Structure formats: structure tokens, C-alpha cells
Amino acid sequence: MKDSEGPQRPPLCFLSTLLSQKVPEKSDAVLRCIISGQPKPEVTWYKNGQAIDGSGIISNYEFFENQYIHVLHLSCAGDNSTVSFAIVQASPKDQGLYYCCIKNSYGKVTAEFNLTAEGCEEIEFSQLIFKEDFLHDSYFGGRLRGQIATEELHFGEGVHRKAFRSTVMHGLMPVFKPGHACVLKVHNAIAYGTRNNDELIQRNYKLAAQECYVQNTARYYAKIYAAEAQPLEGFGEVPEIIPIFLIHRPENNIPYATVEEELIGEFVKYSIRDGKEINFLRRESEAGQKCCTFQHWVYQKTSGCLLVTDMQGVGMKLTDVGIATLAKGYKGFKGNCSMTFIDQFKALHQCNKYCKMLGLKSLQNNNQKQKQPSIGKSKVQTNSMTIKKAGPETPGEKKT
């Protein structure tokens, strides 16, 4: 005869789950759950994939700056245990996705806890999707919802925009994981006379959307360039233009902005011109030479009608690029930079070994032919005057 038995509890489980929580800044946050398991399980806490050991010492402490207290078996009832993890005086840097992992000889289970500080904002995130005719057949799709925490003070500023460091707190997978460092670029508040609020919001949307169109179009060209260049023996790594995304911030008075991954390292301009001076430093680096070759490749591919400008970034990763087109545009696409940039490029570009590897035609031959008809009133002189008119640019801002 068998004894009657009640429902069997799994040999390893969470009896309570961790929930999302907003915590006021500089207050204590306690993550707590009740676990059950025999043999007694080991408990490990993680933040954004980085393990936090039981002594409170952080395995990757750049994510943490405050005191952490890890308490195991705070209270016991039979084989149940309460497990707590306290964060003393939580700050925005403590925000993220925490995991509690328990394991014993039967296996392991995890529970997650999304910790956000007050000041975190909800966003809608959109990706620019290209169709077959990418120059004028694209749309914003792939909408994701999530949360970001943005620093109050901007770290970069141009004529029209400010750049803020931001951290993804929740959502936006698979593009960005929680804890991912991003840059939020926000246009300055727009106030034009008697325009009503709806008109200003629409203007704000158009400015942010145009930046997405320009950089992601340049990125599309860079992918085609990479497909042609990488198979060539000895060419090596090819510059990549990172994608940027449109975000909607419904609670913000400037509701539309762009977001992109943060590039860590020395930021370098690879354009032919850097302000008023010709940027000769670009010739000294592999990245600089390959950027100039990419410009030449695009120029030749579009029969001189389109040029990717403002090549800048960290190593082979580029961002904040622009596009110049002739006045009539190119196949319906119009850039956000002055067409004088095309004249500058024709006059100043000097082919390097990568141009030769791709079989690109030298632009110097064309320039020399332009010099022959007259001396002192040549087209090259006109170009040099145009260069002076272009004037200095604030990094990251485009001339229109």
C-alpha cells in the first residue's frame, strides 16, 4: 500500500519571481526572491551578462561604482530560502537586467529582474528598411519598444544638434542588448515664428528621418563597396558605416531623435578637408586611404553625381557621414551637403594603391585637362575659391 502524496515540487525552482522595479536615485534597491532546491543550490547574480560573485566583489567592476551586498539564505522554511541582493544608493549606472541563477546537481534555472532608475524613458525604435531600389524606395519598419537612460549633460555639440551618452535598459533586442552604450543625437529645439506645435513636431521628424536616410544610404553603398573590395588579394579590411536608427520619445518636448552605437576610441576625420585646411593625415593611415578610395568608388559608380562626405569615425567604423549630390540630385535622391564638396573632391583627390586595386580611373588626368585652356582663369581656380567659401564645419554637422 502506497502513502498518498501531494503535488511534487521540482528539485530546483523559484517560488517567487523577480519583477521590474523603478528606484529613485540614491536610494537602496533590494532584489529578492524565494528559491527551493535539494541539494542546496549555489546562487550567482549577473548584471547584463557579467557575473557578480558571492562576496560582493564584482568580476567586471567598470559597470558598478556603489556598494553591493549579496545575502544568501536570509530566512529558511524547510528547503525554501530567501535570496537577496542589495544595491546601496543606486545610481543610473546600476540600471540594467539582473539575473539570479541557481544550480545544483539537477541543473540550473534563472530569473531576471529589470532595474531602472527614475528618469528612464520609454521609446519607440524604428529601423530604415531598404527595398530593391534603395535610393528612393525605403521605409521605417521593424519597430521595437524599450527603455533608455540618458545622461543629462551632452558630451558633443554642433550647430544644430547635441550628442548625449545613453544606455539601453530594456527591449530593443536583437539590435541592442540591455546595457549597450549608445549615442543619442537630438536636434536643438525648433521655434519658427507662429508655427504651431504640430508643424514643429513634423519638422523635427523630417530632420531626424533625413539623417537616417543619408547615413543608411551611405552604409548601403559601403556594403556594395565591401563586396567588391574584400575578395581582392591584399585589400584586407573594409570601412564600415554603422547604422543609425530613428527613435520616438513621446514624453520629450523634442520627440524625434536618432540613436546609434557608441564608438569607443580616438575619433578621426578622414575627409579630404578638415575645416579650412587640407587633411593630409588621412594619407598616413590604412583607414584614411580606404575611406578616400570608397569616396572615389562611389563618385565613379554614380558618374560624378553623388559623393559620400565627412568620412569620420574610430578605426574602420564610421559615423556621422554626409552625402553631396549635384543640384538635380541622383536618381531622385538628394543629399544633405553642398554640391561644392564634389568639386573639392575632384580637385584634391589623389589615388592610392587601393584605388588602383579596384581599377578606378584617376581624377588627376581630368583636372590636368581643365588646366590647359587658360592660365590664371582655370576651372581649378574656381574650385579653389569654392573651397574657401565652404568654410569650416563643426564636426558632425552638414552644410546645406
mmCIF file of C-alpha atoms in Angstrom:
data_model
loop_
_atom_site.group_PDB
_atom_site.id
_atom_site.type_symbol
_atom_site.label_atom_id
_atom_site.label_comp_id
_atom_site.label_asym_id
_atom_site.label_seq_id
_atom_site.Cartn_x
_atom_site.Cartn_y
_atom_site.Cartn_z
ATOM 1 C CA MET A 1 0.000 0.000 0.000
ATOM 2 C CA LYS A 2 1.408 3.386 -1.040
ATOM 3 C CA ASP A 3 1.197 6.509 1.052
ATOM 4 C CA SER A 4 -0.838 9.300 -0.518
ATOM 5 C CA GLU A 5 1.345 12.003 -1.955
ATOM 6 C CA GLY A 6 0.655 15.627 -2.705
ATOM 7 C CA PRO A 7 1.961 17.527 -5.733
ATOM 8 C CA GLN A 8 5.671 17.001 -6.161
ATOM 9 C CA ARG A 9 7.846 20.082 -6.132
ATOM 10 C CA PRO A 10 10.635 20.218 -8.739
ATOM 11 C CA PRO A 11 14.095 19.543 -7.242
ATOM 12 C CA LEU A 12 15.147 23.085 -8.203
ATOM 13 C CA CYS A 13 12.846 26.073 -8.688
ATOM 14 C CA PHE A 14 11.946 29.681 -7.921
ATOM 15 C CA LEU A 15 8.939 30.028 -5.633
ATOM 16 C CA SER A 16 8.736 33.781 -6.276
ATOM 17 C CA THR A 17 9.844 35.692 -9.342
ATOM 18 C CA LEU A 18 11.810 38.898 -9.734
ATOM 19 C CA LEU A 19 9.889 41.821 -11.162
ATOM 20 C CA SER A 20 10.770 45.081 -12.894
ATOM 21 C CA GLN A 21 11.217 47.980 -10.498
ATOM 22 C CA LYS A 22 11.872 51.719 -10.676
ATOM 23 C CA VAL A 23 14.124 53.037 -7.938
ATOM 24 C CA PRO A 24 14.620 56.722 -7.005
ATOM 25 C CA GLU A 25 18.241 57.791 -7.455
ATOM 26 C CA LYS A 26 20.476 57.450 -4.349
ATOM 27 C CA SER A 27 18.033 55.113 -2.627
ATOM 28 C CA ASP A 28 18.666 51.464 -1.824
ATOM 29 C CA ALA A 29 17.396 48.740 -4.156
ATOM 30 C CA VAL A 30 16.847 45.181 -2.953
ATOM 31 C CA LEU A 31 16.340 42.304 -5.372
ATOM 32 C CA ARG A 32 14.745 39.388 -3.547
ATOM 33 C CA CYS A 33 13.308 36.001 -4.438
ATOM 34 C CA ILE A 34 12.428 32.716 -2.732
ATOM 35 C CA ILE A 35 14.085 29.575 -4.036
ATOM 36 C CA SER A 36 13.672 25.869 -3.384
ATOM 37 C CA GLY A 37 16.107 23.086 -4.073
ATOM 38 C CA GLN A 38 17.747 19.956 -2.679
ATOM 39 C CA PRO A 39 20.667 19.516 -2.639
ATOM 40 C CA LYS A 40 21.090 23.135 -1.525
ATOM 41 C CA PRO A 41 21.732 25.182 -4.697
ATOM 42 C CA GLU A 42 24.527 27.604 -5.472
ATOM 43 C CA VAL A 43 23.353 31.149 -6.246
ATOM 44 C CA THR A 44 25.012 33.552 -8.686
ATOM 45 C CA TRP A 45 23.870 37.044 -9.665
ATOM 46 C CA TYR A 46 24.548 38.615 -13.061
ATOM 47 C CA LYS A 47 24.156 42.125 -14.455
ATOM 48 C CA ASN A 48 23.886 42.443 -18.240
ATOM 49 C CA GLY A 49 25.665 39.113 -18.600
ATOM 50 C CA GLN A 50 28.522 39.910 -16.195
ATOM 51 C CA ALA A 51 28.787 37.680 -13.119
ATOM 52 C CA ILE A 52 28.794 39.167 -9.621
ATOM 53 C CA ASP A 53 30.425 36.806 -7.140
ATOM 54 C CA GLY A 54 29.006 35.970 -3.704
ATOM 55 C CA SER A 55 31.484 38.112 -1.764
ATOM 56 C CA GLY A 56 30.175 41.304 -3.338
ATOM 57 C CA ILE A 57 33.341 41.768 -5.397
ATOM 58 C CA ILE A 58 32.420 42.476 -8.996
ATOM 59 C CA SER A 59 34.054 40.462 -11.749
ATOM 60 C CA ASN A 60 33.829 43.388 -14.192
ATOM 61 C CA TYR A 61 33.671 46.418 -11.934
ATOM 62 C CA GLU A 62 33.504 49.106 -14.634
ATOM 63 C CA PHE A 63 29.739 48.509 -14.646
ATOM 64 C CA PHE A 64 29.491 49.203 -10.914
ATOM 65 C CA GLU A 65 30.520 52.036 -8.626
ATOM 66 C CA ASN A 66 28.405 51.534 -5.497
ATOM 67 C CA GLN A 67 28.357 49.033 -2.642
ATOM 68 C CA TYR A 68 26.717 45.680 -3.290
ATOM 69 C CA ILE A 69 25.530 43.272 -0.613
ATOM 70 C CA HIS A 70 24.784 39.674 -1.529
ATOM 71 C CA VAL A 71 22.811 37.767 1.140
ATOM 72 C CA LEU A 72 22.114 34.037 0.811
ATOM 73 C CA HIS A 73 19.602 32.094 2.894
ATOM 74 C CA LEU A 74 18.286 35.151 4.696
ATOM 75 C CA SER A 75 15.409 33.072 6.038
ATOM 76 C CA CYS A 76 14.627 29.399 5.774
ATOM 77 C CA ALA A 77 11.489 27.300 5.999
ATOM 78 C CA GLY A 78 12.140 23.667 5.253
ATOM 79 C CA ASP A 79 14.063 23.588 1.988
ATOM 80 C CA ASN A 80 12.982 27.108 0.992
ATOM 81 C CA SER A 81 15.411 30.022 1.096
ATOM 82 C CA THR A 82 15.075 33.747 0.570
ATOM 83 C CA VAL A 83 17.883 35.141 -1.545
ATOM 84 C CA SER A 84 18.520 38.887 -1.591
ATOM 85 C CA PHE A 85 20.846 41.220 -3.397
ATOM 86 C CA ALA A 86 21.058 44.831 -2.205
ATOM 87 C CA ILE A 87 22.406 47.858 -4.074
ATOM 88 C CA VAL A 88 23.219 50.729 -1.729
ATOM 89 C CA GLN A 89 22.437 54.226 -3.031
ATOM 90 C CA ALA A 90 21.575 53.115 -6.543
ATOM 91 C CA SER A 91 22.589 55.427 -9.390
ATOM 92 C CA PRO A 92 21.786 55.406 -13.136
ATOM 93 C CA LYS A 93 24.890 53.272 -13.747
ATOM 94 C CA ASP A 94 23.310 50.484 -11.697
ATOM 95 C CA GLN A 95 20.384 50.186 -14.099
ATOM 96 C CA GLY A 96 20.216 47.044 -16.156
ATOM 97 C CA LEU A 97 18.970 43.498 -16.473
ATOM 98 C CA TYR A 98 19.907 41.397 -13.435
ATOM 99 C CA TYR A 99 19.733 37.615 -13.380
ATOM 100 C CA CYS A 100 19.584 35.290 -10.394
ATOM 101 C CA CYS A 101 20.920 31.865 -11.370
ATOM 102 C CA ILE A 102 20.532 28.847 -9.059
ATOM 103 C CA LYS A 103 22.058 25.461 -9.766
ATOM 104 C CA ASN A 104 22.620 22.100 -8.141
ATOM 105 C CA SER A 105 23.190 18.555 -9.332
ATOM 106 C CA TYR A 106 19.777 18.566 -11.051
ATOM 107 C CA GLY A 107 20.662 21.507 -13.288
ATOM 108 C CA LYS A 108 20.102 25.255 -13.159
ATOM 109 C CA VAL A 109 17.290 27.812 -13.519
ATOM 110 C CA THR A 110 17.343 31.594 -13.793
ATOM 111 C CA ALA A 111 15.040 34.514 -13.074
ATOM 112 C CA GLU A 112 15.514 38.041 -14.356
ATOM 113 C CA PHE A 113 14.953 41.447 -12.818
ATOM 114 C CA ASN A 114 14.948 44.733 -14.762
ATOM 115 C CA LEU A 115 16.153 47.572 -12.553
ATOM 116 C CA THR A 116 15.612 51.132 -13.768
ATOM 117 C CA ALA A 117 16.152 54.455 -12.082
ATOM 118 C CA GLU A 118 13.589 57.205 -12.240
ATOM 119 C CA GLY A 119 14.444 59.314 -15.262
ATOM 120 C CA CYS A 120 14.491 56.324 -17.595
ATOM 121 C CA GLU A 121 12.275 56.967 -20.640
ATOM 122 C CA GLU A 122 10.135 54.799 -22.852
ATOM 123 C CA ILE A 123 10.970 54.954 -26.567
ATOM 124 C CA GLU A 124 9.835 53.512 -29.871
ATOM 125 C CA PHE A 125 12.719 52.486 -32.086
ATOM 126 C CA SER A 126 12.474 52.214 -35.901
ATOM 127 C CA GLN A 127 14.880 50.789 -38.448
ATOM 128 C CA LEU A 128 15.147 52.047 -42.038
ATOM 129 C CA ILE A 129 14.308 49.179 -44.390
ATOM 130 C CA PHE A 130 15.546 49.336 -47.993
ATOM 131 C CA LYS A 131 13.792 47.727 -50.925
ATOM 132 C CA GLU A 132 15.454 46.752 -54.206
ATOM 133 C CA ASP A 133 15.766 50.340 -55.471
ATOM 134 C CA PHE A 134 17.378 51.613 -52.290
ATOM 135 C CA LEU A 135 17.853 55.248 -53.338
ATOM 136 C CA HIS A 136 14.171 56.108 -53.247
ATOM 137 C CA ASP A 137 12.350 53.005 -52.098
ATOM 138 C CA SER A 138 12.682 52.606 -48.332
ATOM 139 C CA TYR A 139 10.530 52.850 -45.241
ATOM 140 C CA PHE A 140 10.779 52.815 -41.465
ATOM 141 C CA GLY A 141 9.829 49.417 -40.100
ATOM 142 C CA GLY A 142 10.868 46.811 -37.578
ATOM 143 C CA ARG A 143 9.515 48.902 -34.698
ATOM 144 C CA LEU A 144 10.718 47.952 -31.232
ATOM 145 C CA ARG A 145 9.760 49.328 -27.831
ATOM 146 C CA GLY A 146 12.199 49.769 -24.995
ATOM 147 C CA GLN A 147 13.715 51.971 -22.325
ATOM 148 C CA ILE A 148 16.845 54.079 -22.354
ATOM 149 C CA ALA A 149 18.608 56.104 -19.673
ATOM 150 C CA THR A 150 20.306 59.241 -20.984
ATOM 151 C CA GLU A 151 22.890 61.412 -19.262
ATOM 152 C CA GLU A 152 21.681 64.935 -18.525
ATOM 153 C CA LEU A 153 24.734 66.726 -19.936
ATOM 154 C CA HIS A 154 25.686 66.403 -23.596
ATOM 155 C CA PHE A 155 29.260 65.445 -24.486
ATOM 156 C CA GLY A 156 29.254 66.815 -28.045
ATOM 157 C CA GLU A 157 27.606 69.768 -29.730
ATOM 158 C CA GLY A 158 27.315 71.095 -33.268
ATOM 159 C CA VAL A 159 25.439 73.943 -34.861
ATOM 160 C CA HIS A 160 22.128 72.079 -34.956
ATOM 161 C CA ARG A 161 22.452 69.063 -32.644
ATOM 162 C CA LYS A 162 23.684 67.819 -29.304
ATOM 163 C CA ALA A 163 25.036 64.340 -28.594
ATOM 164 C CA PHE A 164 24.218 62.524 -25.343
ATOM 165 C CA ARG A 165 25.500 59.252 -23.963
ATOM 166 C CA SER A 166 22.686 56.811 -23.381
ATOM 167 C CA THR A 167 22.309 53.246 -22.136
ATOM 168 C CA VAL A 168 19.759 50.707 -23.298
ATOM 169 C CA MET A 169 17.883 49.463 -20.248
ATOM 170 C CA HIS A 170 15.218 47.193 -21.683
ATOM 171 C CA GLY A 171 13.887 45.992 -25.027
ATOM 172 C CA LEU A 172 15.444 46.836 -28.430
ATOM 173 C CA MET A 173 16.577 43.235 -28.900
ATOM 174 C CA PRO A 174 18.123 41.930 -31.096
ATOM 175 C CA VAL A 175 19.614 45.251 -32.277
ATOM 176 C CA PHE A 176 20.859 46.380 -28.857
ATOM 177 C CA LYS A 177 21.154 44.324 -25.684
ATOM 178 C CA PRO A 178 20.434 45.754 -22.227
ATOM 179 C CA GLY A 179 23.459 47.705 -21.044
ATOM 180 C CA HIS A 180 24.548 48.620 -24.574
ATOM 181 C CA ALA A 181 26.232 52.044 -24.748
ATOM 182 C CA CYS A 182 24.658 54.315 -27.370
ATOM 183 C CA VAL A 183 24.776 57.902 -28.568
ATOM 184 C CA LEU A 184 21.545 59.873 -28.762
ATOM 185 C CA LYS A 185 21.647 62.821 -31.195
ATOM 186 C CA VAL A 186 18.974 65.428 -30.649
ATOM 187 C CA HIS A 187 18.259 68.484 -32.766
ATOM 188 C CA ASN A 188 18.017 71.779 -30.931
ATOM 189 C CA ALA A 189 14.504 72.982 -30.155
ATOM 190 C CA ILE A 190 12.844 74.398 -33.263
ATOM 191 C CA ALA A 191 10.961 77.676 -32.943
ATOM 192 C CA TYR A 192 9.945 79.387 -36.139
ATOM 193 C CA GLY A 193 7.644 82.360 -35.605
ATOM 194 C CA THR A 194 3.978 81.486 -35.378
ATOM 195 C CA ARG A 195 4.177 77.859 -36.445
ATOM 196 C CA ASN A 196 2.003 75.642 -34.302
ATOM 197 C CA ASN A 197 3.270 72.696 -32.321
ATOM 198 C CA ASP A 198 2.189 70.069 -34.862
ATOM 199 C CA GLU A 199 4.216 71.782 -37.595
ATOM 200 C CA LEU A 200 7.293 71.929 -35.365
ATOM 201 C CA ILE A 201 6.985 68.249 -34.475
ATOM 202 C CA GLN A 202 6.696 67.388 -38.168
ATOM 203 C CA ARG A 203 9.819 69.468 -38.867
ATOM 204 C CA ASN A 204 11.627 67.676 -36.048
ATOM 205 C CA TYR A 205 10.619 64.312 -37.548
ATOM 206 C CA LYS A 206 11.841 65.285 -41.028
ATOM 207 C CA LEU A 207 15.257 66.369 -39.733
ATOM 208 C CA ALA A 208 15.788 63.154 -37.762
ATOM 209 C CA ALA A 209 14.459 60.988 -40.598
ATOM 210 C CA GLN A 210 16.746 62.696 -43.142
ATOM 211 C CA GLU A 211 19.797 61.834 -41.058
ATOM 212 C CA CYS A 212 18.707 58.201 -41.053
ATOM 213 C CA TYR A 213 18.162 58.236 -44.827
ATOM 214 C CA VAL A 214 21.563 59.802 -45.520
ATOM 215 C CA GLN A 215 23.756 57.662 -43.261
ATOM 216 C CA ASN A 216 21.970 54.402 -44.009
ATOM 217 C CA THR A 217 22.113 55.098 -47.764
ATOM 218 C CA ALA A 218 25.862 55.669 -47.422
ATOM 219 C CA ARG A 219 26.016 52.422 -45.423
ATOM 220 C CA TYR A 220 24.269 50.587 -48.271
ATOM 221 C CA TYR A 221 26.888 51.874 -50.728
ATOM 222 C CA ALA A 222 29.625 50.806 -48.288
ATOM 223 C CA LYS A 223 28.247 47.258 -48.272
ATOM 224 C CA ILE A 224 28.383 47.077 -52.092
ATOM 225 C CA TYR A 225 31.916 48.515 -51.975
ATOM 226 C CA ALA A 226 32.938 45.870 -49.419
ATOM 227 C CA ALA A 227 31.526 43.086 -51.610
ATOM 228 C CA GLU A 228 33.773 44.239 -54.487
ATOM 229 C CA ALA A 229 36.884 45.075 -52.460
ATOM 230 C CA GLN A 230 37.196 42.278 -49.901
ATOM 231 C CA PRO A 231 37.744 39.430 -52.428
ATOM 232 C CA LEU A 232 40.736 41.299 -53.887
ATOM 233 C CA GLU A 233 44.041 39.826 -52.755
ATOM 234 C CA GLY A 234 45.786 42.115 -50.292
ATOM 235 C CA PHE A 235 42.905 44.572 -49.866
ATOM 236 C CA GLY A 236 42.070 43.496 -46.323
ATOM 237 C CA GLU A 237 39.503 45.074 -44.014
ATOM 238 C CA VAL A 238 36.970 47.495 -45.473
ATOM 239 C CA PRO A 239 35.498 50.539 -43.665
ATOM 240 C CA GLU A 240 32.007 50.046 -42.254
ATOM 241 C CA ILE A 241 29.445 52.822 -41.840
ATOM 242 C CA ILE A 242 27.406 51.980 -38.769
ATOM 243 C CA PRO A 243 23.591 52.128 -38.942
ATOM 244 C CA ILE A 244 21.585 54.811 -37.181
ATOM 245 C CA PHE A 245 18.007 54.468 -36.041
ATOM 246 C CA LEU A 246 15.024 56.751 -35.614
ATOM 247 C CA ILE A 247 13.519 56.927 -32.149
ATOM 248 C CA HIS A 248 10.304 58.459 -30.878
ATOM 249 C CA ARG A 249 10.342 59.840 -27.313
ATOM 250 C CA PRO A 250 6.675 60.583 -26.572
ATOM 251 C CA GLU A 251 7.326 62.275 -23.209
ATOM 252 C CA ASN A 252 10.023 64.616 -24.559
ATOM 253 C CA ASN A 253 9.406 68.106 -25.978
ATOM 254 C CA ILE A 254 11.745 67.189 -28.867
ATOM 255 C CA PRO A 255 10.120 63.834 -29.621
ATOM 256 C CA TYR A 256 12.236 62.568 -32.546
ATOM 257 C CA ALA A 257 15.959 61.859 -32.463
ATOM 258 C CA THR A 258 18.489 59.344 -33.750
ATOM 259 C CA VAL A 259 20.419 56.693 -31.860
ATOM 260 C CA GLU A 260 23.491 54.663 -32.746
ATOM 261 C CA GLU A 261 26.109 52.554 -31.021
ATOM 262 C CA GLU A 262 28.856 54.481 -29.242
ATOM 263 C CA LEU A 263 32.264 54.138 -30.905
ATOM 264 C CA ILE A 264 34.993 53.822 -28.296
ATOM 265 C CA GLY A 265 38.450 55.122 -29.183
ATOM 266 C CA GLU A 266 40.124 58.036 -30.938
ATOM 267 C CA PHE A 267 37.703 59.786 -33.293
ATOM 268 C CA VAL A 268 39.425 60.749 -36.563
ATOM 269 C CA LYS A 269 38.274 62.710 -39.624
ATOM 270 C CA TYR A 270 39.257 61.031 -42.883
ATOM 271 C CA SER A 271 37.736 63.621 -45.219
ATOM 272 C CA ILE A 272 39.929 65.466 -47.701
ATOM 273 C CA ARG A 273 39.248 68.712 -45.871
ATOM 274 C CA ASP A 274 39.160 69.264 -42.123
ATOM 275 C CA GLY A 275 37.804 72.770 -41.584
ATOM 276 C CA LYS A 276 39.830 75.235 -43.647
ATOM 277 C CA GLU A 277 42.866 73.005 -44.027
ATOM 278 C CA ILE A 278 43.510 70.061 -46.306
ATOM 279 C CA ASN A 279 43.597 66.943 -44.124
ATOM 280 C CA PHE A 280 46.886 65.275 -45.057
ATOM 281 C CA LEU A 281 46.804 62.989 -42.013
ATOM 282 C CA ARG A 282 44.297 60.748 -43.784
ATOM 283 C CA ARG A 283 47.098 59.553 -46.092
ATOM 284 C CA GLU A 284 49.074 58.129 -43.191
ATOM 285 C CA SER A 285 46.540 55.522 -42.107
ATOM 286 C CA GLU A 286 45.097 52.479 -43.820
ATOM 287 C CA ALA A 287 41.602 53.542 -42.750
ATOM 288 C CA GLY A 288 42.103 57.010 -44.217
ATOM 289 C CA GLN A 289 43.308 55.670 -47.564
ATOM 290 C CA LYS A 290 40.450 53.191 -47.802
ATOM 291 C CA CYS A 291 37.921 55.905 -46.977
ATOM 292 C CA CYS A 292 39.272 58.045 -49.816
ATOM 293 C CA THR A 293 39.102 55.025 -52.116
ATOM 294 C CA PHE A 294 35.494 54.462 -51.068
ATOM 295 C CA GLN A 295 34.687 58.092 -51.948
ATOM 296 C CA HIS A 296 36.360 57.640 -55.337
ATOM 297 C CA TRP A 297 34.475 54.375 -55.927
ATOM 298 C CA VAL A 298 31.083 55.996 -55.160
ATOM 299 C CA TYR A 299 31.948 59.030 -57.310
ATOM 300 C CA GLN A 300 32.813 56.800 -60.291
ATOM 301 C CA LYS A 301 29.845 54.455 -59.739
ATOM 302 C CA THR A 302 27.408 57.398 -59.835
ATOM 303 C CA SER A 303 29.170 59.123 -62.772
ATOM 304 C CA GLY A 304 30.218 62.017 -60.544
ATOM 305 C CA CYS A 305 26.668 62.774 -59.375
ATOM 306 C CA LEU A 306 26.984 61.601 -55.751
ATOM 307 C CA LEU A 307 29.746 61.648 -53.135
ATOM 308 C CA VAL A 308 29.858 60.341 -49.574
ATOM 309 C CA THR A 309 31.397 63.092 -47.455
ATOM 310 C CA ASP A 310 32.524 63.724 -43.875
ATOM 311 C CA MET A 311 34.209 60.356 -43.533
ATOM 312 C CA GLN A 312 34.991 60.094 -39.825
ATOM 313 C CA GLY A 313 34.986 57.576 -37.029
ATOM 314 C CA VAL A 314 37.084 55.206 -34.925
ATOM 315 C CA GLY A 315 39.350 52.899 -36.893
ATOM 316 C CA MET A 316 37.333 51.246 -39.654
ATOM 317 C CA LYS A 317 33.952 52.090 -38.082
ATOM 318 C CA LEU A 318 32.462 55.321 -39.401
ATOM 319 C CA THR A 319 29.533 57.513 -38.448
ATOM 320 C CA ASP A 320 28.032 60.971 -38.946
ATOM 321 C CA VAL A 321 28.755 60.860 -42.669
ATOM 322 C CA GLY A 322 27.037 63.060 -45.233
ATOM 323 C CA ILE A 323 26.138 62.835 -48.903
ATOM 324 C CA ALA A 324 26.593 65.516 -51.544
ATOM 325 C CA THR A 325 24.727 65.368 -54.845
ATOM 326 C CA LEU A 326 24.528 67.609 -57.873
ATOM 327 C CA ALA A 327 21.725 70.185 -57.830
ATOM 328 C CA LYS A 328 19.337 67.875 -59.662
ATOM 329 C CA GLY A 329 20.122 65.001 -57.298
ATOM 330 C CA TYR A 330 20.867 61.448 -58.336
ATOM 331 C CA LYS A 331 18.053 59.094 -59.330
ATOM 332 C CA GLY A 332 15.623 61.032 -57.170
ATOM 333 C CA PHE A 333 17.913 61.151 -54.126
ATOM 334 C CA LYS A 334 19.217 64.471 -52.787
ATOM 335 C CA GLY A 335 21.996 64.697 -50.229
ATOM 336 C CA ASN A 336 22.396 66.922 -47.186
ATOM 337 C CA CYS A 337 25.739 68.535 -48.122
ATOM 338 C CA SER A 338 26.654 71.248 -50.589
ATOM 339 C CA MET A 339 27.478 70.149 -54.141
ATOM 340 C CA THR A 340 30.743 72.116 -53.801
ATOM 341 C CA PHE A 341 32.062 69.094 -51.869
ATOM 342 C CA ILE A 342 32.056 67.206 -55.182
ATOM 343 C CA ASP A 343 34.175 69.939 -56.796
ATOM 344 C CA GLN A 344 36.585 69.824 -53.856
ATOM 345 C CA PHE A 345 36.947 66.083 -54.185
ATOM 346 C CA LYS A 346 37.623 66.236 -57.938
ATOM 347 C CA ALA A 347 40.331 68.863 -57.407
ATOM 348 C CA LEU A 348 42.061 67.356 -54.377
ATOM 349 C CA HIS A 349 41.723 63.577 -54.529
ATOM 350 C CA GLN A 350 44.928 61.650 -55.204
ATOM 351 C CA CYS A 351 44.611 57.969 -55.962
ATOM 352 C CA ASN A 352 46.308 55.477 -53.675
ATOM 353 C CA LYS A 353 47.117 51.776 -54.027
ATOM 354 C CA TYR A 354 43.566 50.762 -53.103
ATOM 355 C CA CYS A 355 42.117 52.892 -55.912
ATOM 356 C CA LYS A 356 44.455 51.087 -58.290
ATOM 357 C CA MET A 357 43.473 47.667 -56.924
ATOM 358 C CA LEU A 358 39.834 48.461 -57.742
ATOM 359 C CA GLY A 359 40.760 49.746 -61.207
ATOM 360 C CA LEU A 360 39.364 53.243 -60.553
ATOM 361 C CA LYS A 361 40.119 55.952 -63.122
ATOM 362 C CA SER A 362 42.433 58.731 -61.978
ATOM 363 C CA LEU A 363 40.757 62.103 -61.481
ATOM 364 C CA GLN A 364 44.062 63.959 -61.910
ATOM 365 C CA ASN A 365 44.027 63.434 -65.676
ATOM 366 C CA ASN A 366 40.697 65.251 -65.887
ATOM 367 C CA ASN A 367 41.981 68.078 -63.713
ATOM 368 C CA GLN A 368 45.110 68.494 -65.849
ATOM 369 C CA LYS A 369 42.974 68.773 -68.985
ATOM 370 C CA GLN A 370 40.977 71.505 -67.282
ATOM 371 C CA LYS A 371 44.161 73.496 -66.594
ATOM 372 C CA GLN A 372 45.329 73.622 -70.211
ATOM 373 C CA PRO A 373 42.850 76.070 -71.910
ATOM 374 C CA SER A 374 43.928 79.143 -69.923
ATOM 375 C CA ILE A 375 46.356 80.177 -67.238
ATOM 376 C CA GLY A 376 45.109 82.197 -64.268
ATOM 377 C CA LYS A 377 41.415 81.693 -65.055
ATOM 378 C CA SER A 378 41.165 77.960 -64.981
ATOM 379 C CA LYS A 379 38.388 75.846 -63.576
ATOM 380 C CA VAL A 380 40.800 74.690 -60.911
ATOM 381 C CA GLN A 381 40.982 78.284 -59.624
ATOM 382 C CA THR A 382 37.194 78.370 -59.486
ATOM 383 C CA ASN A 383 37.269 75.193 -57.449
ATOM 384 C CA SER A 384 39.816 76.627 -55.017
ATOM 385 C CA MET A 385 37.567 79.655 -54.445
ATOM 386 C CA THR A 386 34.670 77.319 -53.861
ATOM 387 C CA ILE A 387 36.751 75.562 -51.246
ATOM 388 C CA LYS A 388 37.236 78.823 -49.357
ATOM 389 C CA LYS A 389 33.524 79.507 -49.472
ATOM 390 C CA ALA A 390 32.842 76.120 -47.955
ATOM 391 C CA GLY A 391 34.343 77.407 -44.697
ATOM 392 C CA PRO A 392 34.969 75.487 -41.523
ATOM 393 C CA GLU A 393 32.471 72.898 -40.385
ATOM 394 C CA THR A 394 31.610 71.883 -36.894
ATOM 395 C CA PRO A 395 32.339 68.144 -36.689
ATOM 396 C CA GLY A 396 29.201 66.136 -37.277
ATOM 397 C CA GLU A 397 27.214 68.987 -38.869
ATOM 398 C CA LYS A 398 26.379 69.226 -42.546
ATOM 399 C CA LYS A 399 26.244 72.257 -44.792
ATOM 400 C CA THR A 400 23.146 72.684 -46.873
#
